[in-house]
mmCIF file of C-alpha atoms in Angstrom:
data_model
loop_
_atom_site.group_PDB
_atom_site.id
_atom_site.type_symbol
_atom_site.label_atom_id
_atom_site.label_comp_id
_atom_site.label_asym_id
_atom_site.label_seq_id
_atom_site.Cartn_x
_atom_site.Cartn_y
_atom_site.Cartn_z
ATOM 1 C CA UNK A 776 235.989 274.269 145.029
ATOM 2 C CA UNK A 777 238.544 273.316 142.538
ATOM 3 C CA UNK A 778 237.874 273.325 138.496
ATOM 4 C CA UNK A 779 241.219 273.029 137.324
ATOM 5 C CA UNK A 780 242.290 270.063 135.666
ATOM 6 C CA UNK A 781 244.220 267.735 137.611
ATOM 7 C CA UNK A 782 248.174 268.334 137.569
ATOM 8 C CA UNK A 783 251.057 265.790 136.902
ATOM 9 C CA UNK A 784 250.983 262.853 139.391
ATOM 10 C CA UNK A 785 247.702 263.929 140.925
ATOM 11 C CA UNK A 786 244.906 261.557 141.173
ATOM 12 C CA UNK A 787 241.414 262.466 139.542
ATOM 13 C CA UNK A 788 238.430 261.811 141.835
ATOM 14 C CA UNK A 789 235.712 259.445 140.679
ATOM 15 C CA UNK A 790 232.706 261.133 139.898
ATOM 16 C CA UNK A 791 231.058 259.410 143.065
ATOM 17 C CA UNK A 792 227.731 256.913 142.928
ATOM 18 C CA UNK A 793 225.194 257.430 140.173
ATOM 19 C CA UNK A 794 222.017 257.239 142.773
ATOM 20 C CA UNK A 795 218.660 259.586 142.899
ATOM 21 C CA UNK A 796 216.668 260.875 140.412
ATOM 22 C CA UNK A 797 217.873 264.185 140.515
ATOM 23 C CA UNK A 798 221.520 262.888 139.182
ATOM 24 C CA UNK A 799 219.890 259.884 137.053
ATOM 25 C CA UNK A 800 217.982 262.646 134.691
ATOM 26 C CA UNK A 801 220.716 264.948 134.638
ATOM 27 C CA UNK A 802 222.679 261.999 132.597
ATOM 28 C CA UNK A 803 219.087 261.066 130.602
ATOM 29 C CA UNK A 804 220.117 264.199 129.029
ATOM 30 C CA UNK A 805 223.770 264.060 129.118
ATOM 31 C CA UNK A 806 223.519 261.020 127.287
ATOM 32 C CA UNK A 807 222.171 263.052 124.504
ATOM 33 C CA UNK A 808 224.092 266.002 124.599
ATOM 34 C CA UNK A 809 226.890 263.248 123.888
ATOM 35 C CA UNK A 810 225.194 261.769 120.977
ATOM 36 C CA UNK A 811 224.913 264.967 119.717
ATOM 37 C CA UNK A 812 228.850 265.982 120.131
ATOM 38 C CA UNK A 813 229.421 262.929 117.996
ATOM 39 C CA UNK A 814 227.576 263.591 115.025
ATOM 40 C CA UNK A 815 229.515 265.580 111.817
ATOM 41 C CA UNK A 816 226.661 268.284 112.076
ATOM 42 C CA UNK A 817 226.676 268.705 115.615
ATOM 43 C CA UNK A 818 225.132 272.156 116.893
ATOM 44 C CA UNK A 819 227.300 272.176 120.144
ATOM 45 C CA UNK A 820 230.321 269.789 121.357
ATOM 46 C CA UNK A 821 230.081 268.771 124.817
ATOM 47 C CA UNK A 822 233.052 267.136 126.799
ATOM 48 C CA UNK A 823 231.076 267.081 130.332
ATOM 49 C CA UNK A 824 228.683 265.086 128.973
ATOM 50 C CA UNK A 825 230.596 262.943 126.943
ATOM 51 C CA UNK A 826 233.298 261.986 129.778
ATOM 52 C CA UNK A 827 229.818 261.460 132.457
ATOM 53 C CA UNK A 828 228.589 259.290 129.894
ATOM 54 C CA UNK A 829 231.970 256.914 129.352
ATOM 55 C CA UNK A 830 232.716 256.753 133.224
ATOM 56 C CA UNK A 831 229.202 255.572 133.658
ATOM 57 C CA UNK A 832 227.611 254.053 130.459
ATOM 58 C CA UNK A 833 224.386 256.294 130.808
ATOM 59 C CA UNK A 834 220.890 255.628 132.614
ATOM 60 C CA UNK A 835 219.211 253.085 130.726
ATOM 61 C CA UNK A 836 217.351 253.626 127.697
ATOM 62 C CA UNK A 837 214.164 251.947 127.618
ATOM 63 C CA UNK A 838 213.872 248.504 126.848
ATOM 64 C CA UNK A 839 212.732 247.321 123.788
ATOM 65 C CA UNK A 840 212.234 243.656 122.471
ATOM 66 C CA UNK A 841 214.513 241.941 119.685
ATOM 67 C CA UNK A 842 214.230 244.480 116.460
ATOM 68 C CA UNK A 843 211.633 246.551 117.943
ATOM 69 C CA UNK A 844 211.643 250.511 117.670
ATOM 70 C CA UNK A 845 210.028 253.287 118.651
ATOM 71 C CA UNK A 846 207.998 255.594 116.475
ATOM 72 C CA UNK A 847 210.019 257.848 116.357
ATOM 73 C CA UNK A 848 213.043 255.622 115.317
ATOM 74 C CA UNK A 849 210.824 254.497 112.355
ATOM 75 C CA UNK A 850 210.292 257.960 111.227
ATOM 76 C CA UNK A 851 213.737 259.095 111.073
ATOM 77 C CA UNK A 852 215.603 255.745 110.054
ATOM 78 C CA UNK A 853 219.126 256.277 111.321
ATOM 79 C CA UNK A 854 218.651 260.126 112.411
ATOM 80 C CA UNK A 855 218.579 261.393 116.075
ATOM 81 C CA UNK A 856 215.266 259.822 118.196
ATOM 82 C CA UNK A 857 212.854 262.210 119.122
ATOM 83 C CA UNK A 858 214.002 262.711 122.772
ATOM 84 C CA UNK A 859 217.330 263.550 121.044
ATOM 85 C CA UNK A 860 216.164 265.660 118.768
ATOM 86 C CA UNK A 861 214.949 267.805 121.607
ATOM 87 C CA UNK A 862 218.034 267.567 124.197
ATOM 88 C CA UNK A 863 219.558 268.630 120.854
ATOM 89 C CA UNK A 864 217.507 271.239 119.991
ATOM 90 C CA UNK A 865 216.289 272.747 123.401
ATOM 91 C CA UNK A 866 220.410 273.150 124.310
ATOM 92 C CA UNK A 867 220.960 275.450 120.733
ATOM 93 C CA UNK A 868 217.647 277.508 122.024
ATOM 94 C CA UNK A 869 219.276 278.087 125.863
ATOM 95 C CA UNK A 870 222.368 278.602 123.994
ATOM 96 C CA UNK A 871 221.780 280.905 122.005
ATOM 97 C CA UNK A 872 219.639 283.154 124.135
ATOM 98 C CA UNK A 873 221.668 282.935 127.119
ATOM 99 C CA UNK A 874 224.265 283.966 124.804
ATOM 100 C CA UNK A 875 222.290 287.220 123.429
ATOM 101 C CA UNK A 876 221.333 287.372 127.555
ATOM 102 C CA UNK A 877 224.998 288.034 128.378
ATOM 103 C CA UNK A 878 225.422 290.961 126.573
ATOM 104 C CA UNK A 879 223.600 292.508 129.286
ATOM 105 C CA UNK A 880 223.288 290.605 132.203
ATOM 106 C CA UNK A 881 226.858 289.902 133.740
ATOM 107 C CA UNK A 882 224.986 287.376 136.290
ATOM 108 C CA UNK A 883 223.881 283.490 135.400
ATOM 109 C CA UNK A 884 222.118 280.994 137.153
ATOM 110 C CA UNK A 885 221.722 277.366 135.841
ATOM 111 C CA UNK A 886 218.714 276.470 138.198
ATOM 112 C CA UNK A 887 218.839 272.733 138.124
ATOM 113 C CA UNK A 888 222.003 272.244 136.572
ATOM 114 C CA UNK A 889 223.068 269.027 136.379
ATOM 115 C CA UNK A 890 225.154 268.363 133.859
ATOM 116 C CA UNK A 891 225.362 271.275 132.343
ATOM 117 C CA UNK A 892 228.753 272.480 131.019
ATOM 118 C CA UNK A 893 228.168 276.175 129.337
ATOM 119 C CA UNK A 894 230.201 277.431 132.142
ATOM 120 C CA UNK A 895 232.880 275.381 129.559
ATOM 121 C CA UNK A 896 232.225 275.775 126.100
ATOM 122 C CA UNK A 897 230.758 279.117 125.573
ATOM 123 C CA UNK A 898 232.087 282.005 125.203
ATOM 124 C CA UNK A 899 231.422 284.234 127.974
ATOM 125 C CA UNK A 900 231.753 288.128 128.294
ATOM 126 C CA UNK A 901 234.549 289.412 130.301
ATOM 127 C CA UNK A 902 233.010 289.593 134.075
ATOM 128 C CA UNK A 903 230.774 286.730 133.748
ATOM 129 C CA UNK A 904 229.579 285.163 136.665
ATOM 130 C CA UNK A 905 227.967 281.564 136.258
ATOM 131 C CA UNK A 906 225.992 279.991 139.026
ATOM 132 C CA UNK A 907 225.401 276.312 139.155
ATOM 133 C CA UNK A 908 222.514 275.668 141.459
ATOM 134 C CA UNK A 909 221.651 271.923 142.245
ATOM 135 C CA UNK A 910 221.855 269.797 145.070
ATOM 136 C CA UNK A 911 224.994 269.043 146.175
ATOM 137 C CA UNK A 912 224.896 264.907 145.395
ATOM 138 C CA UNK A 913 224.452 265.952 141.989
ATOM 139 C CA UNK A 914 227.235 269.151 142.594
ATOM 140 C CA UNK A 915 229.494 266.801 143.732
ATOM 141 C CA UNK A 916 229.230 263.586 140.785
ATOM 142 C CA UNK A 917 229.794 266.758 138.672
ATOM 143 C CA UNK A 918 233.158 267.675 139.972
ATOM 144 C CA UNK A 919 234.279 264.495 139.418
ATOM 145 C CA UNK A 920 233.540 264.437 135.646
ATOM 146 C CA UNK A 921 234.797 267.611 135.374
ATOM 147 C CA UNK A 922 238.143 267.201 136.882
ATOM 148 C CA UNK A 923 238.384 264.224 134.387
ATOM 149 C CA UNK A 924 237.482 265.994 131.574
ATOM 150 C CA UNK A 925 240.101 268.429 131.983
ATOM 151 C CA UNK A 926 238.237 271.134 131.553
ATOM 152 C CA UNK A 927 238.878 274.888 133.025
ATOM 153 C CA UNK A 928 235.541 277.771 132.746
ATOM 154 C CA UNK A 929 235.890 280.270 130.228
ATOM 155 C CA UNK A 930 234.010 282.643 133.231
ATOM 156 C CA UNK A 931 233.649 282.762 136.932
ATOM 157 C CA UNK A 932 231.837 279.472 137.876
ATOM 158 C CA UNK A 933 230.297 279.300 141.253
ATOM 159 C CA UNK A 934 228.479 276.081 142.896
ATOM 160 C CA UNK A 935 225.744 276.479 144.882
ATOM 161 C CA UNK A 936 224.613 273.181 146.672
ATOM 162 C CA UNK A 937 220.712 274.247 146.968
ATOM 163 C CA UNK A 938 217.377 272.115 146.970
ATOM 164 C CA UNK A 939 214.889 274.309 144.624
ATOM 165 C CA UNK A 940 212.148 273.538 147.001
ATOM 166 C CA UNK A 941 213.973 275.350 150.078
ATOM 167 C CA UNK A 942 215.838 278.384 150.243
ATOM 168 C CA UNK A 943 217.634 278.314 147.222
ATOM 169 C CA UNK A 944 217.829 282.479 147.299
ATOM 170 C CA UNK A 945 219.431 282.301 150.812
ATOM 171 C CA UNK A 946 221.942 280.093 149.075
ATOM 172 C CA UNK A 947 222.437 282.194 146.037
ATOM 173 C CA UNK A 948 223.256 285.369 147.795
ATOM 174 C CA UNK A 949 225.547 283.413 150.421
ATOM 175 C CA UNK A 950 227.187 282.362 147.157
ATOM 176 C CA UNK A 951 228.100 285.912 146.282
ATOM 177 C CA UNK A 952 225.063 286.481 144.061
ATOM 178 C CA UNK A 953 223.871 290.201 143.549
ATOM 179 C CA UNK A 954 220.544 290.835 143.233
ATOM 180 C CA UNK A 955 220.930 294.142 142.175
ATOM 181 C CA UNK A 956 222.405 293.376 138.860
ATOM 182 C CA UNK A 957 220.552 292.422 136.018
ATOM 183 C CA UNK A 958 220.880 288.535 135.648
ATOM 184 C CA UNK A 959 220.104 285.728 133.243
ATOM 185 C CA UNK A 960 218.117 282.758 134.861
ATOM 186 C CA UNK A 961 218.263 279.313 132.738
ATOM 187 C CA UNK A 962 215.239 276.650 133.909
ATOM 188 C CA UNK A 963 216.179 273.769 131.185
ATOM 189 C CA UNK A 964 214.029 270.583 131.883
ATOM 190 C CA UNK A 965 213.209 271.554 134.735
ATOM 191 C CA UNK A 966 209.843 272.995 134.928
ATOM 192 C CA UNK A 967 208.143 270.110 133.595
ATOM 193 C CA UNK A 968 209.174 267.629 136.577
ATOM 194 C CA UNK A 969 208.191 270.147 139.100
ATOM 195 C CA UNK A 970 204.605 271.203 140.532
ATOM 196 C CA UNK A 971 202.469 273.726 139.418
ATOM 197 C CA UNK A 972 203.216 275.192 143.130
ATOM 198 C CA UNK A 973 206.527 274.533 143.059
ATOM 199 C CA UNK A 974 206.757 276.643 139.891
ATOM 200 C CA UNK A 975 204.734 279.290 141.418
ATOM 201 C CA UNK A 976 207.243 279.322 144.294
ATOM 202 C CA UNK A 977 210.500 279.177 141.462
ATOM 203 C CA UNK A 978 208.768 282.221 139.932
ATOM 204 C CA UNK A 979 208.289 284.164 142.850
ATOM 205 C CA UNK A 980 211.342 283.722 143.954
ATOM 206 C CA UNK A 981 213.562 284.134 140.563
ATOM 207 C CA UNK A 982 211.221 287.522 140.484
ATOM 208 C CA UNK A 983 212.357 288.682 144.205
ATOM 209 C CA UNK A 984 216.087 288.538 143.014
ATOM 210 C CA UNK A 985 215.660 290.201 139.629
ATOM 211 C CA UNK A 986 216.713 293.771 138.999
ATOM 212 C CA UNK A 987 216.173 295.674 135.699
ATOM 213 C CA UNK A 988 216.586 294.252 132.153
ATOM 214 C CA UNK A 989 216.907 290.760 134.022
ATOM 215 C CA UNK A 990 216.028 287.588 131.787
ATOM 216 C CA UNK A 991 214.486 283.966 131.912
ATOM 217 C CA UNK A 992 214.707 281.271 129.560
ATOM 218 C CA UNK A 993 213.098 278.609 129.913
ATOM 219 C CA UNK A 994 211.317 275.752 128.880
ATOM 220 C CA UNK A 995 207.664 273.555 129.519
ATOM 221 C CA UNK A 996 204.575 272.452 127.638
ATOM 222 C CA UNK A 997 200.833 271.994 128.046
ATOM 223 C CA UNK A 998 198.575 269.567 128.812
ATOM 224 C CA UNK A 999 197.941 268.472 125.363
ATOM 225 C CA UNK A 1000 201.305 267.466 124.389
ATOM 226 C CA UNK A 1001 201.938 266.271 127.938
ATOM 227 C CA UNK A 1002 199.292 263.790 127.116
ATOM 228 C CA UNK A 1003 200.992 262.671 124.081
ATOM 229 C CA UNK A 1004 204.219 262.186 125.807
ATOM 230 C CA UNK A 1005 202.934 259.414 127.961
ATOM 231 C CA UNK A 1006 202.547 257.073 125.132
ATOM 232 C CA UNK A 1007 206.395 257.857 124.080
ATOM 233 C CA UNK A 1008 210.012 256.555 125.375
ATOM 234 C CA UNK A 1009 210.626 259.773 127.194
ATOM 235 C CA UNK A 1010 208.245 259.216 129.911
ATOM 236 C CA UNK A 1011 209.374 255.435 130.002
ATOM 237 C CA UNK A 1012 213.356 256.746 130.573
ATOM 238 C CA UNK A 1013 212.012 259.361 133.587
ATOM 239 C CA UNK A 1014 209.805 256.707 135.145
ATOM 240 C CA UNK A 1015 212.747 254.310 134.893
ATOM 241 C CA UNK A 1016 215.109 256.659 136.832
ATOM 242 C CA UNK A 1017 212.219 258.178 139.146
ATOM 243 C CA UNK A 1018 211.384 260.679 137.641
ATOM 244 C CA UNK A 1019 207.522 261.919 135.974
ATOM 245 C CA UNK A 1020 205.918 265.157 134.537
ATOM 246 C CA UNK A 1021 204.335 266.730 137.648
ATOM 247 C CA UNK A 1022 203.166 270.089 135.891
ATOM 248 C CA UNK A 1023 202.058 271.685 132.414
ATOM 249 C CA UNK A 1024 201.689 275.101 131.332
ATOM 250 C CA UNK A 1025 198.565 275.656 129.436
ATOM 251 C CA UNK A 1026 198.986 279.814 128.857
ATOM 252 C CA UNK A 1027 202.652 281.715 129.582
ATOM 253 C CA UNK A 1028 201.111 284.776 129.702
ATOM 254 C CA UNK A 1029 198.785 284.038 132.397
ATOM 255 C CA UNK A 1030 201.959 282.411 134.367
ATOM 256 C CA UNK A 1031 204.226 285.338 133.821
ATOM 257 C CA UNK A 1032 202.756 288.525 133.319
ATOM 258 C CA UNK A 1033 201.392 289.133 136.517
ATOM 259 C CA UNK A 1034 204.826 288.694 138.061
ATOM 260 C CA UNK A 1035 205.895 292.062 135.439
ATOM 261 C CA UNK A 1036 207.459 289.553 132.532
ATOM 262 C CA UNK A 1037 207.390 290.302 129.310
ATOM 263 C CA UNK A 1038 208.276 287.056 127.046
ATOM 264 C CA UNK A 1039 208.428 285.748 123.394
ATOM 265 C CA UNK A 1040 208.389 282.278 121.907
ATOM 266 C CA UNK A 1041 210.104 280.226 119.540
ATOM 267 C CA UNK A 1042 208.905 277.698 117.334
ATOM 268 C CA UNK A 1043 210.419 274.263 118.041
ATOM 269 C CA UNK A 1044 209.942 273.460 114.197
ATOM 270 C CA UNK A 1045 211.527 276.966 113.007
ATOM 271 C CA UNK A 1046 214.489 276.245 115.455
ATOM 272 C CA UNK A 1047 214.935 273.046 113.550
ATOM 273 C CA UNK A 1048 214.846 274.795 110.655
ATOM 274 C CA UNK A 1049 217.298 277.265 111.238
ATOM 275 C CA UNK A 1050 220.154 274.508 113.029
ATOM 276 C CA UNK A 1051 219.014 272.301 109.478
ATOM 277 C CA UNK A 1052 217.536 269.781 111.415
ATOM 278 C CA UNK A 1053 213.778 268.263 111.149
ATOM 279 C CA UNK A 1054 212.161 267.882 114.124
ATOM 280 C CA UNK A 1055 209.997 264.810 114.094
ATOM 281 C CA UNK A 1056 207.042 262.897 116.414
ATOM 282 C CA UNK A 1057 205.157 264.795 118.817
ATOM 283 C CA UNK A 1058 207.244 267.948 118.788
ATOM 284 C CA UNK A 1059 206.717 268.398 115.393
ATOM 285 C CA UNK A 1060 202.833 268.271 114.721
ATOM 286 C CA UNK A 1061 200.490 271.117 115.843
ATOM 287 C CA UNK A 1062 196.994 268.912 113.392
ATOM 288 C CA UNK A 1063 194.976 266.862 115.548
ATOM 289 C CA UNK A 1064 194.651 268.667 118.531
ATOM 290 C CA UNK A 1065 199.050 268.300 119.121
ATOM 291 C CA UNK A 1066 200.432 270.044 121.983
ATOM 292 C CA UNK A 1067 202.805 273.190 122.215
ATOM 293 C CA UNK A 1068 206.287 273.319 123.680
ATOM 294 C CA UNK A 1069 206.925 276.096 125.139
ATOM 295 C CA UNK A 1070 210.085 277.160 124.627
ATOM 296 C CA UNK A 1071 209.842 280.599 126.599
ATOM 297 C CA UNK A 1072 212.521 283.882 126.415
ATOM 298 C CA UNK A 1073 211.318 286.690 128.902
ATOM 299 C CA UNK A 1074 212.477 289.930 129.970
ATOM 300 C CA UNK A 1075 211.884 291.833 133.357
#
């Protein structure tokens, strides 16, 4: 694996065909992450995404007839849409705790990582190891963006080509992973599009290879908002690419307790507060029977 930048005279590799679902959501919210890099308040500035973006315009946003726009458009003029609003607020939240995380745990793992470039732009502890766990399509496209963007890891970045619904821990520890030391697990978007099983299984799994003081941020909502979802652009952009919402969460507790975590929440709408931003449409109404995101810190 190479993460240099390319030297003099060297060709850069393309970053390979834009196919499966897996990939096409990992740009849905690399698109955003972009957006967001642009704007004068920005709460992060991400090359990766920004140079995935250019070299391949970004999945398509959903179609909308001459003049039309979404709620959420209406609500907040020319501000942010609610889906990017979210990407824009749910990367501050992993930020930020997988920041506070690394204080402690020396170990990372981006389950589902996509596009994710923190390996990149934050500052990591001395001894840092990062582990990028996706499948290796999406591993690869990556590598190609990356070696155009020029950009080196501030830590030690390790791929792991893995499918979450096989033996991703084989893969990890054939990686180099330790179990034995504590480690920071990042599931960003991902819960959502997997199965209530499949979830089960990520749990039991992420619990198996956790030692002490070990951490998990992550991310999903219930049942409620999911139902509110379905009448917004964000489910129209996943179905486009392939993708849906296979699973809610209706209680965290009852999900992670039993497997010995002990978590916290945060507000979406006192996140927004605190990066002065306003979070609008579904995320930010709890009248009328609304949903909850769940945006989830735990501790083993």
């Amino acid at each position: 694996m190479d993460d240099a930048p390319p030297g003099r005279g060297r060709e850069v590799p393309g970053p390979g065909p834009v196919t499966g679902a897996g990939l096409l959501t990992a740009l849905c919210a690399a698109r955003e992450r972009s957006a967001e890099s642009h704007r004068a308040d920005r709460l992060f500035e991400d090359r990766v995404a920004h140079v995935a973006t250019e070299l391949v315009g970004g999945p398509p946003r959903t179609p909308r007839r001459p003049g039309e726009r979404s709620s959420g458009e209406r609500a907040t003029g020319e501000r942010a849409s609610a889906m990017s609003e979210l990407v824009a607020l749910r990367t501050r939240f992993f930020d930020d705790e997988l920041r506070a995380a690394s204080g402690q745990c020396r170990q990372v793992v981006l389950l589902g990582a996509g596009l994710d470039s923190r390996a990149f732009r934050l500052d990591w502890p001395q001894g840092t190891e990062v582990y990028e766990l996706d499948r290796g399509d999406v591993l690869r496209f990556k590598r190609g963006v990356v070696a155009r963007a020029g950009q080196e890891p501030r830590c030690t970045r390790v791929e792991v080509a893995a499918d979450l619904r096989g033996d991703w821990p084989g893969a990890l520890r054939a990686a180099g992973f330790n179990p034995w030391r504590p480690t920071a697990w990042a599931a960003e978007g991902l819960l959502p599009l997997l199965s209530r099983t499949e979830n089960d299984q990520l749990l039991s799994g992420i619990t198996a290879m956790s030692a002490a003081a070990g951490r998990l941020v992550a991310d999903h909502f219930d049942s409620a908002l999911r139902e509110a979802l379905e009448r917004t652009a964000m489910t129209e952009v996943l179905r486009a690419v392939g993708a849906s919402w296979n699973s809610t969460l209706e209680a965290p507790q009852e999900w992670l307790a039993p497997h010995g975590w002990a978590f916290g929440l945060t507000d979406p709408r006192e996140l927004a507060r605190r990066s002065g931003r306003e979070i609008s449409g579904v995320f930010g109404s709890r009248a009328h029977g609304a949903g909850h995101l769940w945006l989830l810190s735990a501790v083993r």
